[in-house]
Amino acid sequence: MKNSNLSPVGIFDSGYGGLTVLREIIKELPDYDYLYLGDNARAPYGTRSFATIYDYTLEAVKYLFSQNCPLIILACNTASARALRNIQQKDLPHLAPDNRVLGIIRPTAEVIGHYTKTKKVGIMATPGTVASESYVLEIAHQFPQVEVYQQACPLWVPLVESGETDGRGAAYFVKEKIRELTAQSEEIDTVLLGCTHYPLLLPLIEKYTPKSVRILTQGDIVAKSLADYLQRHSEMKKRLTQTGTRRFLTTGDAAEFSERGEVFFGEKVKAKHVVIA
Ligand code: DGL
């Protein structure tokens, strides 16, 4: 699998969700090589313990480093919330001090305050991301005047991973969680889908969210932030190859990933099965 001529950007998610981020990154930065890894065999992460999410994410990071990725984006809020800081501070210095692992919570928190007029935002995310309070802390740091209301949506990722995005079950659980979020404050005017799987539920989310509320997805935010990062870090930019390849790896079933991945990525996907642990 390793192609020693390539030095791609590694994109990691627990499953398919990161493909919604990768498709936006490719729109913004089409020339780079990308290597996507989905840990489908162990998804969802959002209901797992802190220690397990950290262990799994570290295994994925080590694997992507072994495949020549000098830069990895954790295109997963749960992994960014639960594992990123430890990996950056504890593991990177001895694993690969010149490599970089970036998350998607900070870039999102850096812009969210610009969208809200009422200064009240809602975050819909996995139980792991909500429990970490990462969004609350990061947004307080960037926009101290903004109040954050969080809503955990434990069933949304399993619904999306199993392809149940438009049935009656999905409609019920989407409606219910939006009701719980909006009941926390009627003044919320901006809702972030703080899980990279949730854009697949967007038609239902839009249906049940009051029209006055703006719904934000992360793909384009993360893409712009990565473009900006590479602009500011020419030493990393030089280490990345730009021959336009996209490769997809999954710890789950390759045929299933190839079939289902297209819905998330918006184009055909040809995946290979890998063992990372
Ligand atoms: N897509 C991941 C996120 O952004 C979560 C999926 C999961 O629970 O595995 O949080």
PDB file of C-alpha atoms in Angstrom, residues 23-275:
ATOM      1  CA  ARG A  23     -14.518  16.702  -0.400  1.00  0.00           C
ATOM      2  CA  GLU A  24     -14.421  20.370   0.663  1.00  0.00           C
ATOM      3  CA  ILE A  25     -10.648  20.272   1.220  1.00  0.00           C
ATOM      4  CA  ILE A  26     -10.184  18.961  -2.320  1.00  0.00           C
ATOM      5  CA  LYS A  27     -12.318  21.808  -3.710  1.00  0.00           C
ATOM      6  CA  GLU A  28     -10.047  24.283  -1.958  1.00  0.00           C
ATOM      7  CA  LEU A  29      -6.713  22.455  -2.481  1.00  0.00           C
ATOM      8  CA  PRO A  30      -7.130  20.094  -5.447  1.00  0.00           C
ATOM      9  CA  ASP A  31      -3.478  19.492  -6.283  1.00  0.00           C
ATOM     10  CA  TYR A  32      -2.301  17.774  -3.107  1.00  0.00           C
ATOM     11  CA  ASP A  33      -2.251  14.009  -2.614  1.00  0.00           C
ATOM     12  CA  TYR A  34      -4.674  12.702   0.018  1.00  0.00           C
ATOM     13  CA  LEU A  35      -4.782   9.453   1.950  1.00  0.00           C
ATOM     14  CA  TYR A  36      -8.054   8.872   3.821  1.00  0.00           C
ATOM     15  CA  LEU A  37      -8.358   6.391   6.673  1.00  0.00           C
ATOM     16  CA  GLY A  38     -11.719   5.407   8.170  1.00  0.00           C
ATOM     17  CA  ASP A  39     -11.715   3.189  11.233  1.00  0.00           C
ATOM     18  CA  ASN A  40     -15.098   1.721  10.248  1.00  0.00           C
ATOM     19  CA  ALA A  41     -14.436  -1.549  12.039  1.00  0.00           C
ATOM     20  CA  ARG A  42     -14.523   0.319  15.370  1.00  0.00           C
ATOM     21  CA  ALA A  43     -16.980   3.162  14.600  1.00  0.00           C
ATOM     22  CA  PRO A  44     -18.789   4.854  16.176  1.00  0.00           C
ATOM     23  CA  TYR A  45     -16.293   6.473  18.515  1.00  0.00           C
ATOM     24  CA  GLY A  46     -18.725   8.997  20.016  1.00  0.00           C
ATOM     25  CA  THR A  47     -20.085   6.733  22.712  1.00  0.00           C
ATOM     26  CA  ARG A  48     -16.692   5.241  23.684  1.00  0.00           C
ATOM     27  CA  SER A  49     -14.531   6.190  26.655  1.00  0.00           C
ATOM     28  CA  PHE A  50     -11.892   8.888  26.568  1.00  0.00           C
ATOM     29  CA  ALA A  51      -9.093   6.301  26.881  1.00  0.00           C
ATOM     30  CA  THR A  52     -10.412   4.139  24.050  1.00  0.00           C
ATOM     31  CA  ILE A  53     -10.864   7.068  21.656  1.00  0.00           C
ATOM     32  CA  TYR A  54      -7.317   8.178  22.420  1.00  0.00           C
ATOM     33  CA  ASP A  55      -5.863   4.667  21.875  1.00  0.00           C
ATOM     34  CA  TYR A  56      -7.713   4.166  18.579  1.00  0.00           C
ATOM     35  CA  THR A  57      -6.835   7.624  17.277  1.00  0.00           C
ATOM     36  CA  LEU A  58      -3.166   7.171  18.162  1.00  0.00           C
ATOM     37  CA  GLU A  59      -3.101   3.875  16.269  1.00  0.00           C
ATOM     38  CA  ALA A  60      -4.557   5.623  13.233  1.00  0.00           C
ATOM     39  CA  VAL A  61      -2.043   8.465  13.467  1.00  0.00           C
ATOM     40  CA  LYS A  62       0.876   6.026  13.707  1.00  0.00           C
ATOM     41  CA  TYR A  63      -0.463   4.136  10.715  1.00  0.00           C
ATOM     42  CA  LEU A  64      -0.779   7.286   8.589  1.00  0.00           C
ATOM     43  CA  PHE A  65       2.741   8.353   9.596  1.00  0.00           C
ATOM     44  CA  SER A  66       3.977   4.929   8.441  1.00  0.00           C
ATOM     45  CA  GLN A  67       2.337   5.685   5.079  1.00  0.00           C
ATOM     46  CA  ASN A  68       4.414   8.856   4.562  1.00  0.00           C
ATOM     47  CA  CYS A  69       1.845  11.410   5.735  1.00  0.00           C
ATOM     48  CA  PRO A  70       3.736  14.301   7.352  1.00  0.00           C
ATOM     49  CA  LEU A  71       0.472  16.139   8.053  1.00  0.00           C
ATOM     50  CA  ILE A  72      -2.711  14.552   9.395  1.00  0.00           C
ATOM     51  CA  ILE A  73      -6.117  16.159   9.802  1.00  0.00           C
ATOM     52  CA  LEU A  74      -8.356  14.494  12.372  1.00  0.00           C
ATOM     53  CA  ALA A  75     -11.553  15.070  10.389  1.00  0.00           C
ATOM     54  CA  CYS A  76     -13.511  13.829  13.372  1.00  0.00           C
ATOM     55  CA  ASN A  77     -14.711  16.049  16.200  1.00  0.00           C
ATOM     56  CA  THR A  78     -14.747  13.195  18.671  1.00  0.00           C
ATOM     57  CA  ALA A  79     -11.096  12.298  18.016  1.00  0.00           C
ATOM     58  CA  SER A  80     -10.152  16.003  17.962  1.00  0.00           C
ATOM     59  CA  ALA A  81     -11.907  16.512  21.307  1.00  0.00           C
ATOM     60  CA  ARG A  82     -10.666  13.395  23.045  1.00  0.00           C
ATOM     61  CA  ALA A  83      -7.241  12.621  21.594  1.00  0.00           C
ATOM     62  CA  LEU A  84      -5.677  15.564  19.803  1.00  0.00           C
ATOM     63  CA  ARG A  85      -4.123  17.381  22.724  1.00  0.00           C
ATOM     64  CA  ASN A  86      -2.458  14.260  24.143  1.00  0.00           C
ATOM     65  CA  ILE A  87      -1.156  13.267  20.732  1.00  0.00           C
ATOM     66  CA  GLN A  88       0.239  16.730  20.045  1.00  0.00           C
ATOM     67  CA  GLN A  89       1.807  17.151  23.455  1.00  0.00           C
ATOM     68  CA  LYS A  90       2.770  13.630  24.568  1.00  0.00           C
ATOM     69  CA  ASP A  91       3.194  11.483  21.479  1.00  0.00           C
ATOM     70  CA  LEU A  92       4.314  13.672  18.611  1.00  0.00           C
ATOM     71  CA  PRO A  93       7.591  14.837  20.222  1.00  0.00           C
ATOM     72  CA  HIS A  94       8.954  11.284  20.306  1.00  0.00           C
ATOM     73  CA  LEU A  95       6.995   9.720  17.408  1.00  0.00           C
ATOM     74  CA  ALA A  96       7.717  12.273  14.701  1.00  0.00           C
ATOM     75  CA  PRO A  97       8.589  15.746  15.982  1.00  0.00           C
ATOM     76  CA  ASP A  98       8.533  17.335  12.515  1.00  0.00           C
ATOM     77  CA  ASN A  99       5.147  15.924  11.577  1.00  0.00           C
ATOM     78  CA  ARG A 100       1.872  17.628  12.459  1.00  0.00           C
ATOM     79  CA  VAL A 101      -1.576  16.469  13.550  1.00  0.00           C
ATOM     80  CA  LEU A 102      -4.371  19.057  13.355  1.00  0.00           C
ATOM     81  CA  GLY A 103      -7.948  18.867  14.578  1.00  0.00           C
ATOM     82  CA  ILE A 104     -11.163  20.490  13.410  1.00  0.00           C
ATOM     83  CA  ILE A 105     -12.575  22.007  16.592  1.00  0.00           C
ATOM     84  CA  ARG A 106     -10.277  24.992  16.891  1.00  0.00           C
ATOM     85  CA  PRO A 107     -10.661  26.173  13.259  1.00  0.00           C
ATOM     86  CA  THR A 108     -14.439  25.947  13.692  1.00  0.00           C
ATOM     87  CA  ALA A 109     -14.420  27.795  17.020  1.00  0.00           C
ATOM     88  CA  GLU A 110     -12.274  30.497  15.439  1.00  0.00           C
ATOM     89  CA  VAL A 111     -15.036  31.537  13.028  1.00  0.00           C
ATOM     90  CA  ILE A 112     -18.344  30.581  14.655  1.00  0.00           C
ATOM     91  CA  GLY A 113     -18.717  33.857  16.548  1.00  0.00           C
ATOM     92  CA  HIS A 114     -18.849  35.741  13.244  1.00  0.00           C
ATOM     93  CA  TYR A 115     -22.104  34.046  12.263  1.00  0.00           C
ATOM     94  CA  THR A 116     -24.250  34.759  15.320  1.00  0.00           C
ATOM     95  CA  LYS A 117     -26.104  38.008  15.936  1.00  0.00           C
ATOM     96  CA  THR A 118     -27.821  36.908  19.141  1.00  0.00           C
ATOM     97  CA  LYS A 119     -24.484  35.604  20.515  1.00  0.00           C
ATOM     98  CA  LYS A 120     -26.094  32.262  21.234  1.00  0.00           C
ATOM     99  CA  VAL A 121     -24.943  29.207  19.330  1.00  0.00           C
ATOM    100  CA  GLY A 122     -25.972  25.573  19.450  1.00  0.00           C
ATOM    101  CA  ILE A 123     -23.585  22.658  18.974  1.00  0.00           C
ATOM    102  CA  MET A 124     -24.959  19.284  17.930  1.00  0.00           C
ATOM    103  CA  ALA A 125     -22.333  16.597  18.459  1.00  0.00           C
ATOM    104  CA  THR A 126     -21.562  13.112  19.722  1.00  0.00           C
ATOM    105  CA  PRO A 127     -21.716  12.394  23.476  1.00  0.00           C
ATOM    106  CA  GLY A 128     -17.886  12.242  23.501  1.00  0.00           C
ATOM    107  CA  THR A 129     -17.481  15.691  21.978  1.00  0.00           C
ATOM    108  CA  VAL A 130     -20.160  17.191  24.244  1.00  0.00           C
ATOM    109  CA  ALA A 131     -18.650  15.653  27.400  1.00  0.00           C
ATOM    110  CA  SER A 132     -15.194  16.991  26.522  1.00  0.00           C
ATOM    111  CA  GLU A 133     -16.598  20.567  26.577  1.00  0.00           C
ATOM    112  CA  SER A 134     -14.053  21.342  23.861  1.00  0.00           C
ATOM    113  CA  TYR A 135     -16.399  23.626  21.943  1.00  0.00           C
ATOM    114  CA  VAL A 136     -17.475  25.449  25.080  1.00  0.00           C
ATOM    115  CA  LEU A 137     -13.860  26.103  26.045  1.00  0.00           C
ATOM    116  CA  GLU A 138     -12.564  26.968  22.577  1.00  0.00           C
ATOM    117  CA  ILE A 139     -15.449  29.310  21.781  1.00  0.00           C
ATOM    118  CA  ALA A 140     -15.144  31.012  25.183  1.00  0.00           C
ATOM    119  CA  HIS A 141     -11.500  31.623  24.346  1.00  0.00           C
ATOM    120  CA  GLN A 142     -12.194  33.071  20.875  1.00  0.00           C
ATOM    121  CA  PHE A 143     -15.529  34.811  21.536  1.00  0.00           C
ATOM    122  CA  PRO A 144     -16.056  35.332  25.287  1.00  0.00           C
ATOM    123  CA  GLN A 145     -19.412  37.043  24.697  1.00  0.00           C
ATOM    124  CA  VAL A 146     -20.936  34.022  22.906  1.00  0.00           C
ATOM    125  CA  GLU A 147     -23.047  31.543  24.858  1.00  0.00           C
ATOM    126  CA  VAL A 148     -22.819  27.907  23.805  1.00  0.00           C
ATOM    127  CA  TYR A 149     -25.642  25.381  24.121  1.00  0.00           C
ATOM    128  CA  GLN A 150     -24.660  21.772  23.502  1.00  0.00           C
ATOM    129  CA  GLN A 151     -26.841  18.874  22.439  1.00  0.00           C
ATOM    130  CA  ALA A 152     -25.554  15.287  22.345  1.00  0.00           C
ATOM    131  CA  CYS A 153     -27.129  13.193  19.595  1.00  0.00           C
ATOM    132  CA  PRO A 154     -26.048   9.621  20.439  1.00  0.00           C
ATOM    133  CA  LEU A 155     -28.042   7.913  17.693  1.00  0.00           C
ATOM    134  CA  TRP A 156     -27.234  10.145  14.771  1.00  0.00           C
ATOM    135  CA  VAL A 157     -23.880   8.543  13.846  1.00  0.00           C
ATOM    136  CA  PRO A 158     -25.231   4.966  13.968  1.00  0.00           C
ATOM    137  CA  LEU A 159     -28.123   6.132  11.741  1.00  0.00           C
ATOM    138  CA  VAL A 160     -25.733   7.676   9.234  1.00  0.00           C
ATOM    139  CA  GLU A 161     -23.209   4.801   9.321  1.00  0.00           C
ATOM    140  CA  SER A 162     -26.013   2.367   8.589  1.00  0.00           C
ATOM    141  CA  GLY A 163     -27.401   4.468   5.721  1.00  0.00           C
ATOM    142  CA  GLU A 164     -30.641   5.334   7.543  1.00  0.00           C
ATOM    143  CA  THR A 165     -30.708   9.018   6.679  1.00  0.00           C
ATOM    144  CA  ASP A 166     -34.204   9.566   5.364  1.00  0.00           C
ATOM    145  CA  GLY A 167     -36.519   7.029   7.000  1.00  0.00           C
ATOM    146  CA  ARG A 168     -39.074   7.601   9.741  1.00  0.00           C
ATOM    147  CA  GLY A 169     -36.600   6.543  12.431  1.00  0.00           C
ATOM    148  CA  ALA A 170     -34.098   9.185  11.352  1.00  0.00           C
ATOM    149  CA  ALA A 171     -36.824  11.827  11.159  1.00  0.00           C
ATOM    150  CA  TYR A 172     -37.970  11.027  14.692  1.00  0.00           C
ATOM    151  CA  PHE A 173     -34.492  11.227  16.260  1.00  0.00           C
ATOM    152  CA  VAL A 174     -33.488  14.339  14.329  1.00  0.00           C
ATOM    153  CA  LYS A 175     -36.680  16.179  15.266  1.00  0.00           C
ATOM    154  CA  GLU A 176     -36.341  15.160  18.901  1.00  0.00           C
ATOM    155  CA  LYS A 177     -32.760  16.391  19.322  1.00  0.00           C
ATOM    156  CA  ILE A 178     -33.437  19.682  17.560  1.00  0.00           C
ATOM    157  CA  ARG A 179     -36.400  20.202  19.865  1.00  0.00           C
ATOM    158  CA  GLU A 180     -34.159  19.534  22.892  1.00  0.00           C
ATOM    159  CA  LEU A 181     -31.541  21.991  21.647  1.00  0.00           C
ATOM    160  CA  THR A 182     -33.952  24.794  20.804  1.00  0.00           C
ATOM    161  CA  ALA A 183     -35.702  24.267  24.176  1.00  0.00           C
ATOM    162  CA  GLN A 184     -32.426  25.282  25.857  1.00  0.00           C
ATOM    163  CA  SER A 185     -32.763  28.791  24.389  1.00  0.00           C
ATOM    164  CA  GLU A 186     -35.134  30.326  21.879  1.00  0.00           C
ATOM    165  CA  GLU A 187     -32.478  32.850  20.927  1.00  0.00           C
ATOM    166  CA  ILE A 188     -30.044  30.401  19.342  1.00  0.00           C
ATOM    167  CA  ASP A 189     -29.560  31.737  15.786  1.00  0.00           C
ATOM    168  CA  THR A 190     -26.630  29.528  14.676  1.00  0.00           C
ATOM    169  CA  VAL A 191     -26.342  25.767  14.950  1.00  0.00           C
ATOM    170  CA  LEU A 192     -23.106  23.943  14.208  1.00  0.00           C
ATOM    171  CA  LEU A 193     -23.213  20.344  13.065  1.00  0.00           C
ATOM    172  CA  GLY A 194     -20.218  19.437  15.230  1.00  0.00           C
ATOM    173  CA  CYS A 195     -19.833  15.922  13.862  1.00  0.00           C
ATOM    174  CA  THR A 196     -18.603  15.198  10.367  1.00  0.00           C
ATOM    175  CA  HIS A 197     -21.287  12.552   9.845  1.00  0.00           C
ATOM    176  CA  TYR A 198     -24.175  14.962  10.363  1.00  0.00           C
ATOM    177  CA  PRO A 199     -24.130  16.703   6.942  1.00  0.00           C
ATOM    178  CA  LEU A 200     -25.747  13.507   5.631  1.00  0.00           C
ATOM    179  CA  LEU A 201     -28.773  14.334   7.797  1.00  0.00           C
ATOM    180  CA  LEU A 202     -28.907  17.935   6.557  1.00  0.00           C
ATOM    181  CA  PRO A 203     -32.208  17.669   4.643  1.00  0.00           C
ATOM    182  CA  LEU A 204     -33.952  16.408   7.795  1.00  0.00           C
ATOM    183  CA  ILE A 205     -32.118  18.835  10.077  1.00  0.00           C
ATOM    184  CA  GLU A 206     -33.179  21.750   7.856  1.00  0.00           C
ATOM    185  CA  LYS A 207     -36.734  20.496   7.845  1.00  0.00           C
ATOM    186  CA  TYR A 208     -37.051  20.524  11.634  1.00  0.00           C
ATOM    187  CA  THR A 209     -34.950  23.592  12.457  1.00  0.00           C
ATOM    188  CA  PRO A 210     -36.661  27.011  12.619  1.00  0.00           C
ATOM    189  CA  LYS A 211     -36.009  28.884   9.357  1.00  0.00           C
ATOM    190  CA  SER A 212     -34.407  31.798  11.196  1.00  0.00           C
ATOM    191  CA  VAL A 213     -31.553  29.565  12.409  1.00  0.00           C
ATOM    192  CA  ARG A 214     -28.409  29.256  10.339  1.00  0.00           C
ATOM    193  CA  ILE A 215     -26.985  25.741  10.146  1.00  0.00           C
ATOM    194  CA  LEU A 216     -23.217  25.454   9.761  1.00  0.00           C
ATOM    195  CA  THR A 217     -21.298  22.431   8.482  1.00  0.00           C
ATOM    196  CA  GLN A 218     -17.548  22.181   8.936  1.00  0.00           C
ATOM    197  CA  GLY A 219     -16.112  21.032   5.603  1.00  0.00           C
ATOM    198  CA  ASP A 220     -15.561  24.440   4.042  1.00  0.00           C
ATOM    199  CA  ILE A 221     -14.417  25.976   7.337  1.00  0.00           C
ATOM    200  CA  VAL A 222     -11.751  23.283   7.764  1.00  0.00           C
ATOM    201  CA  ALA A 223     -10.721  23.525   4.101  1.00  0.00           C
ATOM    202  CA  LYS A 224     -10.109  27.285   4.340  1.00  0.00           C
ATOM    203  CA  SER A 225      -8.232  26.841   7.585  1.00  0.00           C
ATOM    204  CA  LEU A 226      -5.960  24.186   6.036  1.00  0.00           C
ATOM    205  CA  ALA A 227      -5.246  26.424   3.035  1.00  0.00           C
ATOM    206  CA  ASP A 228      -4.313  29.191   5.448  1.00  0.00           C
ATOM    207  CA  TYR A 229      -2.126  26.818   7.496  1.00  0.00           C
ATOM    208  CA  LEU A 230      -0.179  25.723   4.414  1.00  0.00           C
ATOM    209  CA  GLN A 231       0.248  29.333   3.391  1.00  0.00           C
ATOM    210  CA  ARG A 232       1.801  30.082   6.754  1.00  0.00           C
ATOM    211  CA  HIS A 233       3.899  26.881   6.968  1.00  0.00           C
ATOM    212  CA  SER A 234       5.982  26.689   3.826  1.00  0.00           C
ATOM    213  CA  GLU A 235       8.228  24.010   5.382  1.00  0.00           C
ATOM    214  CA  MET A 236       5.218  21.673   5.612  1.00  0.00           C
ATOM    215  CA  LYS A 237       3.894  22.699   2.209  1.00  0.00           C
ATOM    216  CA  LYS A 238       7.239  21.715   0.643  1.00  0.00           C
ATOM    217  CA  ARG A 239       7.101  18.251   2.209  1.00  0.00           C
ATOM    218  CA  LEU A 240       3.701  17.443   0.666  1.00  0.00           C
ATOM    219  CA  THR A 241       3.519  16.049  -2.861  1.00  0.00           C
ATOM    220  CA  GLN A 242       1.043  17.552  -5.306  1.00  0.00           C
ATOM    221  CA  THR A 243       0.102  14.964  -7.930  1.00  0.00           C
ATOM    222  CA  GLY A 244      -3.642  14.958  -7.236  1.00  0.00           C
ATOM    223  CA  THR A 245      -4.062  11.357  -5.995  1.00  0.00           C
ATOM    224  CA  ARG A 246      -6.863  10.345  -3.579  1.00  0.00           C
ATOM    225  CA  ARG A 247      -6.603   6.977  -1.839  1.00  0.00           C
ATOM    226  CA  PHE A 248      -9.059   5.503   0.632  1.00  0.00           C
ATOM    227  CA  LEU A 249      -8.345   2.992   3.385  1.00  0.00           C
ATOM    228  CA  THR A 250     -10.752   1.399   5.812  1.00  0.00           C
ATOM    229  CA  THR A 251     -10.349  -0.963   8.724  1.00  0.00           C
ATOM    230  CA  GLY A 252     -13.787  -2.282   7.768  1.00  0.00           C
ATOM    231  CA  ASP A 253     -15.055  -3.948   4.628  1.00  0.00           C
ATOM    232  CA  ALA A 254     -13.513  -2.414   1.503  1.00  0.00           C
ATOM    233  CA  ALA A 255     -16.419  -3.201  -0.838  1.00  0.00           C
ATOM    234  CA  GLU A 256     -18.923  -1.686   1.568  1.00  0.00           C
ATOM    235  CA  PHE A 257     -16.779   1.422   2.045  1.00  0.00           C
ATOM    236  CA  SER A 258     -16.443   1.843  -1.728  1.00  0.00           C
ATOM    237  CA  GLU A 259     -20.198   1.641  -2.123  1.00  0.00           C
ATOM    238  CA  ARG A 260     -21.319   3.772   0.809  1.00  0.00           C
ATOM    239  CA  GLY A 261     -18.406   6.211   0.696  1.00  0.00           C
ATOM    240  CA  GLU A 262     -19.683   7.755  -2.522  1.00  0.00           C
ATOM    241  CA  VAL A 263     -22.680   9.250  -0.722  1.00  0.00           C
ATOM    242  CA  PHE A 264     -20.377  11.121   1.664  1.00  0.00           C
ATOM    243  CA  PHE A 265     -17.636  12.000  -0.812  1.00  0.00           C
ATOM    244  CA  GLY A 266     -19.870  12.887  -3.746  1.00  0.00           C
ATOM    245  CA  GLU A 267     -17.727  10.859  -6.174  1.00  0.00           C
ATOM    246  CA  LYS A 268     -16.799   7.242  -6.653  1.00  0.00           C
ATOM    247  CA  VAL A 269     -14.531   5.825  -3.972  1.00  0.00           C
ATOM    248  CA  LYS A 270     -12.312   2.760  -4.291  1.00  0.00           C
ATOM    249  CA  ALA A 271     -11.218   1.616  -0.858  1.00  0.00           C
ATOM    250  CA  LYS A 272      -8.683  -0.907   0.436  1.00  0.00           C
ATOM    251  CA  HIS A 273      -8.938  -2.801   3.681  1.00  0.00           C
ATOM    252  CA  VAL A 274      -6.092  -2.280   6.168  1.00  0.00           C
ATOM    253  CA  VAL A 275      -5.263  -3.542   9.643  1.00  0.00           C
TER     254      VAL A 275
END
